[in-house]
Amino acid sequence: MTYVITQSCCKDASCVPVCPVDCIRPVGATGEITGTEMLYIDPVTCIDCGACVDACPVDAIYYEEELPPELERFKGINSSYFEHHPLAMNSQRAGTDHPAVEQGSLRVAIVGAGPAACYAAAELTRVAGVEVNMFDRLATPFGLVRTGVAPDHQHTKAVVKLFDPAFASPRFECHFNVEVGKTITHEDLLAHHHAVIYAVGAPKGRDLGIPGEKLPGSYAAADFVGWYNGHPDHADTTFDLSAERAVIIGNGNVALDVARILLMAPEDLAKTDIAQHALDKLSDSAIEEVVILARRGLREAAFSVGEFLALSHLPGVDVIVDSDELDAHDDDDVETRMKLEIAREFTQRPTQPQNKRIMFRFMVSPVEVGGEEHAESLRVVHAGGDTEVIESRLILRSIGQRGVPIDGVPFDDANGVVSNEHGRVLREDGQHVPGVYVTGWIKRGPRGVIGTNRSCAEQTVQKLWEDYDSGLLDREVADRDAMADLLAERGAEPVDWQGWRAIDAAERERGRETSRPRVKFVDIAELLSAANSSDAAC
């Protein structure tokens, strides 16, 4: 018997070091992004000990005899991976191994509170003596885990429990609802810390550069995701769901998330932590069909096997794949083969007239959003040169994201990231900026999944320790209490860890009243009121 890794795998790799027979793959070196979409367990080598199950932060590992029907397919997927990549013993990645430091000799500011920031904080606080201050402009932590992961993927969101030890450390302080670049500056951070790590993600959706894409009704998919996940920046955005068809340009996992949310039954959405305003709007949606467009072919599809397969279990929804490219090639990797196999199965399934539809179309490129005061259609060109007009009042571009410049920090505008070398920020002349680092999407671009940020953060922290040991971070900074004084002077209303726990408790209580995981606050005033309530969890 064996254990099986399934769809919600986040590639955090917490399972890897606890495996006594080293049978989980692929595992990359620190800072390396491996090419697969998830991790796999070799069924031949697994000794059925269950250590990986206890270590998995997102409940993605099941005993093979206990696989739910919708996940049964992953038993074969795990086995198939090792048929193409026979298991070879290798060294297991470990975190930072650095001796304790003198209290006050290393204080680090981390800007951002998403997975990359949290992994960096966890890595730093493992070393006794290190002090960490975390800043985020939102009043809540966890970044895209809270505002990006689809509301029906609650297992994935469970990864945040990994960060509890770091956040509970007396050497860790968080200052949410504080915007760096507005309330305080980069220079302020350097004056109060020996090092600064920016983990601010890539918040700006990329543009297509075609006429009409700024018309109302045409948006970045990230804006729509933020809307249904209750991001305060998007809570008041209005999306037109009155037509029968929506179009998504791009075919990564975000595109599949959006398509699924648009077509899910309201009663199923009501079991999730989707924002209430989105639940109300989607419950009255007229959308019956979502068209997902890709410039390239099915073989190059950006979505993962797990998310593609999950569409087959979406009640009342037919999945239509419009592609002539369904047969595997000898040089296809195992995940590409699985995508092609699933696509073939979709083409063989009978459709039902009463069902909603997700249609995948490949080898088409958008060239113009039509309409005068509102988007009405999308003109596309096929690989052979023919053009077509697809009518839609909701057009979402899901073609990637990019970072935005940070005042005082060198920025690579061409790639949408902060200029860096393995996490050390670089000046235009190629020299390191002393004490300034990056991790996450602002470092490497929007690649990888949640757990990818662990290895990325470890690499950055490793470079920080090299600089510390070389004496490059040895300088005078203001004492620890001075930051709180500065925030008070600037009129900030920071939310600390207890404040977040109060928000969390209040949202969960609101959820219990309607049998939901939580009902989120989306208004800043409500968030601050909840943070300051006397009902904070202890």
PDB file of C-alpha atoms in Angstrom, residues 128-263:
ATOM      1  CA  ALA A 128      17.697  32.642  18.012  1.00  0.00           C
ATOM      2  CA  GLY A 129      18.375  36.346  18.435  1.00  0.00           C
ATOM      3  CA  VAL A 130      17.007  37.512  15.071  1.00  0.00           C
ATOM      4  CA  GLU A 131      14.276  40.166  15.245  1.00  0.00           C
ATOM      5  CA  VAL A 132      11.745  40.504  12.422  1.00  0.00           C
ATOM      6  CA  ASN A 133       9.221  43.261  11.672  1.00  0.00           C
ATOM      7  CA  MET A 134       6.647  42.563   8.954  1.00  0.00           C
ATOM      8  CA  PHE A 135       4.777  45.344   7.141  1.00  0.00           C
ATOM      9  CA  ASP A 136       1.833  45.142   4.762  1.00  0.00           C
ATOM     10  CA  ARG A 137      -0.507  47.806   3.425  1.00  0.00           C
ATOM     11  CA  LEU A 138      -3.514  45.535   3.937  1.00  0.00           C
ATOM     12  CA  ALA A 139      -4.986  44.992   7.382  1.00  0.00           C
ATOM     13  CA  THR A 140      -4.779  41.217   6.932  1.00  0.00           C
ATOM     14  CA  PRO A 141      -1.858  38.823   6.339  1.00  0.00           C
ATOM     15  CA  PHE A 142      -1.199  35.986   3.859  1.00  0.00           C
ATOM     16  CA  GLY A 143      -1.474  37.892   0.578  1.00  0.00           C
ATOM     17  CA  LEU A 144      -2.682  35.725  -2.298  1.00  0.00           C
ATOM     18  CA  VAL A 145      -3.530  32.849   0.033  1.00  0.00           C
ATOM     19  CA  ARG A 146      -6.370  35.069   1.263  1.00  0.00           C
ATOM     20  CA  THR A 147      -7.097  37.126  -1.846  1.00  0.00           C
ATOM     21  CA  GLY A 148      -5.900  34.921  -4.722  1.00  0.00           C
ATOM     22  CA  VAL A 149      -6.595  31.262  -3.956  1.00  0.00           C
ATOM     23  CA  ALA A 150     -10.051  30.272  -5.182  1.00  0.00           C
ATOM     24  CA  PRO A 151     -12.676  30.213  -2.415  1.00  0.00           C
ATOM     25  CA  ASP A 152     -13.540  26.559  -3.103  1.00  0.00           C
ATOM     26  CA  HIS A 153      -9.900  25.530  -2.474  1.00  0.00           C
ATOM     27  CA  GLN A 154      -9.985  25.617   1.316  1.00  0.00           C
ATOM     28  CA  HIS A 155      -7.343  22.878   1.665  1.00  0.00           C
ATOM     29  CA  THR A 156      -4.852  25.058  -0.201  1.00  0.00           C
ATOM     30  CA  LYS A 157      -5.446  27.940   2.193  1.00  0.00           C
ATOM     31  CA  ALA A 158      -4.497  25.713   5.129  1.00  0.00           C
ATOM     32  CA  VAL A 159      -0.821  26.280   4.269  1.00  0.00           C
ATOM     33  CA  VAL A 160      -0.885  29.355   6.534  1.00  0.00           C
ATOM     34  CA  LYS A 161      -0.800  27.151   9.641  1.00  0.00           C
ATOM     35  CA  LEU A 162       2.886  26.594   8.854  1.00  0.00           C
ATOM     36  CA  PHE A 163       3.585  30.180   9.848  1.00  0.00           C
ATOM     37  CA  ASP A 164       2.073  30.083  13.330  1.00  0.00           C
ATOM     38  CA  PRO A 165       5.418  29.435  15.101  1.00  0.00           C
ATOM     39  CA  ALA A 166       7.065  32.428  13.411  1.00  0.00           C
ATOM     40  CA  PHE A 167       4.157  34.781  14.106  1.00  0.00           C
ATOM     41  CA  ALA A 168       4.002  33.658  17.722  1.00  0.00           C
ATOM     42  CA  SER A 169       7.701  34.358  18.332  1.00  0.00           C
ATOM     43  CA  PRO A 170       8.399  37.215  20.779  1.00  0.00           C
ATOM     44  CA  ARG A 171      11.071  38.348  18.314  1.00  0.00           C
ATOM     45  CA  PHE A 172       8.489  38.852  15.570  1.00  0.00           C
ATOM     46  CA  GLU A 173       6.195  41.866  15.198  1.00  0.00           C
ATOM     47  CA  CYS A 174       3.756  42.624  12.430  1.00  0.00           C
ATOM     48  CA  HIS A 175       2.484  46.015  11.331  1.00  0.00           C
ATOM     49  CA  PHE A 176      -0.429  45.464   8.969  1.00  0.00           C
ATOM     50  CA  ASN A 177      -2.365  48.401   7.510  1.00  0.00           C
ATOM     51  CA  VAL A 178       0.957  50.223   7.045  1.00  0.00           C
ATOM     52  CA  GLU A 179       1.934  51.130   3.496  1.00  0.00           C
ATOM     53  CA  VAL A 180       5.636  51.346   2.771  1.00  0.00           C
ATOM     54  CA  GLY A 181       6.165  54.152   0.292  1.00  0.00           C
ATOM     55  CA  LYS A 182       3.316  56.161   1.771  1.00  0.00           C
ATOM     56  CA  THR A 183       3.135  55.924   5.568  1.00  0.00           C
ATOM     57  CA  ILE A 184       6.830  55.099   5.900  1.00  0.00           C
ATOM     58  CA  THR A 185       9.648  55.080   3.369  1.00  0.00           C
ATOM     59  CA  HIS A 186      12.403  52.752   2.259  1.00  0.00           C
ATOM     60  CA  GLU A 187      14.836  55.056   4.049  1.00  0.00           C
ATOM     61  CA  ASP A 188      12.797  54.762   7.260  1.00  0.00           C
ATOM     62  CA  LEU A 189      13.098  50.989   7.087  1.00  0.00           C
ATOM     63  CA  LEU A 190      16.864  51.133   6.623  1.00  0.00           C
ATOM     64  CA  ALA A 191      17.180  53.510   9.562  1.00  0.00           C
ATOM     65  CA  HIS A 192      15.426  51.018  11.849  1.00  0.00           C
ATOM     66  CA  HIS A 193      16.644  47.676  10.472  1.00  0.00           C
ATOM     67  CA  HIS A 194      19.911  46.048   9.489  1.00  0.00           C
ATOM     68  CA  ALA A 195      18.269  44.528   6.404  1.00  0.00           C
ATOM     69  CA  VAL A 196      15.065  44.856   4.390  1.00  0.00           C
ATOM     70  CA  ILE A 197      13.428  42.072   2.372  1.00  0.00           C
ATOM     71  CA  TYR A 198      10.778  43.104  -0.147  1.00  0.00           C
ATOM     72  CA  ALA A 199       8.166  40.404  -0.787  1.00  0.00           C
ATOM     73  CA  VAL A 200       5.483  42.542  -2.382  1.00  0.00           C
ATOM     74  CA  GLY A 201       4.477  40.219  -5.205  1.00  0.00           C
ATOM     75  CA  ALA A 202       3.456  41.174  -8.723  1.00  0.00           C
ATOM     76  CA  PRO A 203       0.106  42.929  -8.293  1.00  0.00           C
ATOM     77  CA  LYS A 204      -0.370  44.465 -11.748  1.00  0.00           C
ATOM     78  CA  GLY A 205      -2.071  42.421 -14.469  1.00  0.00           C
ATOM     79  CA  ARG A 206      -0.275  42.480 -17.804  1.00  0.00           C
ATOM     80  CA  ASP A 207      -1.934  44.257 -20.710  1.00  0.00           C
ATOM     81  CA  LEU A 208      -2.567  42.812 -24.155  1.00  0.00           C
ATOM     82  CA  GLY A 209      -1.728  46.035 -25.975  1.00  0.00           C
ATOM     83  CA  ILE A 210      -4.770  45.809 -28.252  1.00  0.00           C
ATOM     84  CA  PRO A 211      -7.440  48.427 -29.063  1.00  0.00           C
ATOM     85  CA  GLY A 212     -10.395  48.559 -26.702  1.00  0.00           C
ATOM     86  CA  GLU A 213      -8.936  46.544 -23.835  1.00  0.00           C
ATOM     87  CA  LYS A 214      -9.526  49.410 -21.370  1.00  0.00           C
ATOM     88  CA  LEU A 215     -13.255  49.548 -22.065  1.00  0.00           C
ATOM     89  CA  PRO A 216     -15.555  48.791 -19.131  1.00  0.00           C
ATOM     90  CA  GLY A 217     -16.227  45.064 -19.234  1.00  0.00           C
ATOM     91  CA  SER A 218     -12.615  44.258 -20.124  1.00  0.00           C
ATOM     92  CA  TYR A 219     -10.438  43.654 -17.055  1.00  0.00           C
ATOM     93  CA  ALA A 220      -7.390  41.886 -15.758  1.00  0.00           C
ATOM     94  CA  ALA A 221      -8.462  38.525 -14.339  1.00  0.00           C
ATOM     95  CA  ALA A 222      -6.556  39.422 -11.157  1.00  0.00           C
ATOM     96  CA  ASP A 223      -9.095  42.212 -10.552  1.00  0.00           C
ATOM     97  CA  PHE A 224     -11.970  39.750 -10.834  1.00  0.00           C
ATOM     98  CA  VAL A 225     -10.194  37.304  -8.513  1.00  0.00           C
ATOM     99  CA  GLY A 226      -9.638  40.094  -5.995  1.00  0.00           C
ATOM    100  CA  TRP A 227     -13.316  41.011  -6.247  1.00  0.00           C
ATOM    101  CA  TYR A 228     -14.683  37.570  -5.486  1.00  0.00           C
ATOM    102  CA  ASN A 229     -12.064  36.994  -2.780  1.00  0.00           C
ATOM    103  CA  GLY A 230     -12.881  40.216  -0.927  1.00  0.00           C
ATOM    104  CA  HIS A 231      -9.723  42.243  -1.605  1.00  0.00           C
ATOM    105  CA  PRO A 232     -10.520  45.764  -0.330  1.00  0.00           C
ATOM    106  CA  ASP A 233      -9.101  47.332  -3.512  1.00  0.00           C
ATOM    107  CA  HIS A 234     -11.703  45.550  -5.641  1.00  0.00           C
ATOM    108  CA  ALA A 235     -14.712  45.235  -3.355  1.00  0.00           C
ATOM    109  CA  ASP A 236     -16.531  48.109  -5.056  1.00  0.00           C
ATOM    110  CA  THR A 237     -15.758  47.056  -8.642  1.00  0.00           C
ATOM    111  CA  THR A 238     -18.812  46.273 -10.778  1.00  0.00           C
ATOM    112  CA  PHE A 239     -18.721  43.370 -13.219  1.00  0.00           C
ATOM    113  CA  ASP A 240     -21.366  42.905 -15.891  1.00  0.00           C
ATOM    114  CA  LEU A 241     -22.686  39.343 -15.639  1.00  0.00           C
ATOM    115  CA  SER A 242     -25.832  39.996 -17.693  1.00  0.00           C
ATOM    116  CA  ALA A 243     -24.767  38.259 -20.919  1.00  0.00           C
ATOM    117  CA  GLU A 244     -24.588  34.514 -21.512  1.00  0.00           C
ATOM    118  CA  ARG A 245     -20.894  34.334 -22.432  1.00  0.00           C
ATOM    119  CA  ALA A 246     -17.656  35.365 -20.734  1.00  0.00           C
ATOM    120  CA  VAL A 247     -14.252  35.176 -22.401  1.00  0.00           C
ATOM    121  CA  ILE A 248     -10.953  34.557 -20.628  1.00  0.00           C
ATOM    122  CA  ILE A 249      -7.719  35.215 -22.494  1.00  0.00           C
ATOM    123  CA  GLY A 250      -5.013  32.900 -21.189  1.00  0.00           C
ATOM    124  CA  ASN A 251      -5.222  29.339 -19.925  1.00  0.00           C
ATOM    125  CA  GLY A 252      -3.311  29.062 -16.664  1.00  0.00           C
ATOM    126  CA  ASN A 253      -4.774  27.922 -13.360  1.00  0.00           C
ATOM    127  CA  VAL A 254      -6.162  31.406 -12.650  1.00  0.00           C
ATOM    128  CA  ALA A 255      -8.200  31.184 -15.855  1.00  0.00           C
ATOM    129  CA  LEU A 256      -9.593  27.823 -14.768  1.00  0.00           C
ATOM    130  CA  ASP A 257     -10.370  29.184 -11.298  1.00  0.00           C
ATOM    131  CA  VAL A 258     -12.289  32.101 -12.779  1.00  0.00           C
ATOM    132  CA  ALA A 259     -14.209  29.883 -15.186  1.00  0.00           C
ATOM    133  CA  ARG A 260     -15.160  27.533 -12.372  1.00  0.00           C
ATOM    134  CA  ILE A 261     -16.330  30.358 -10.088  1.00  0.00           C
ATOM    135  CA  LEU A 262     -18.381  31.920 -12.887  1.00  0.00           C
ATOM    136  CA  LEU A 263     -20.257  28.663 -13.513  1.00  0.00           C
TER     137      LEU A 263
END
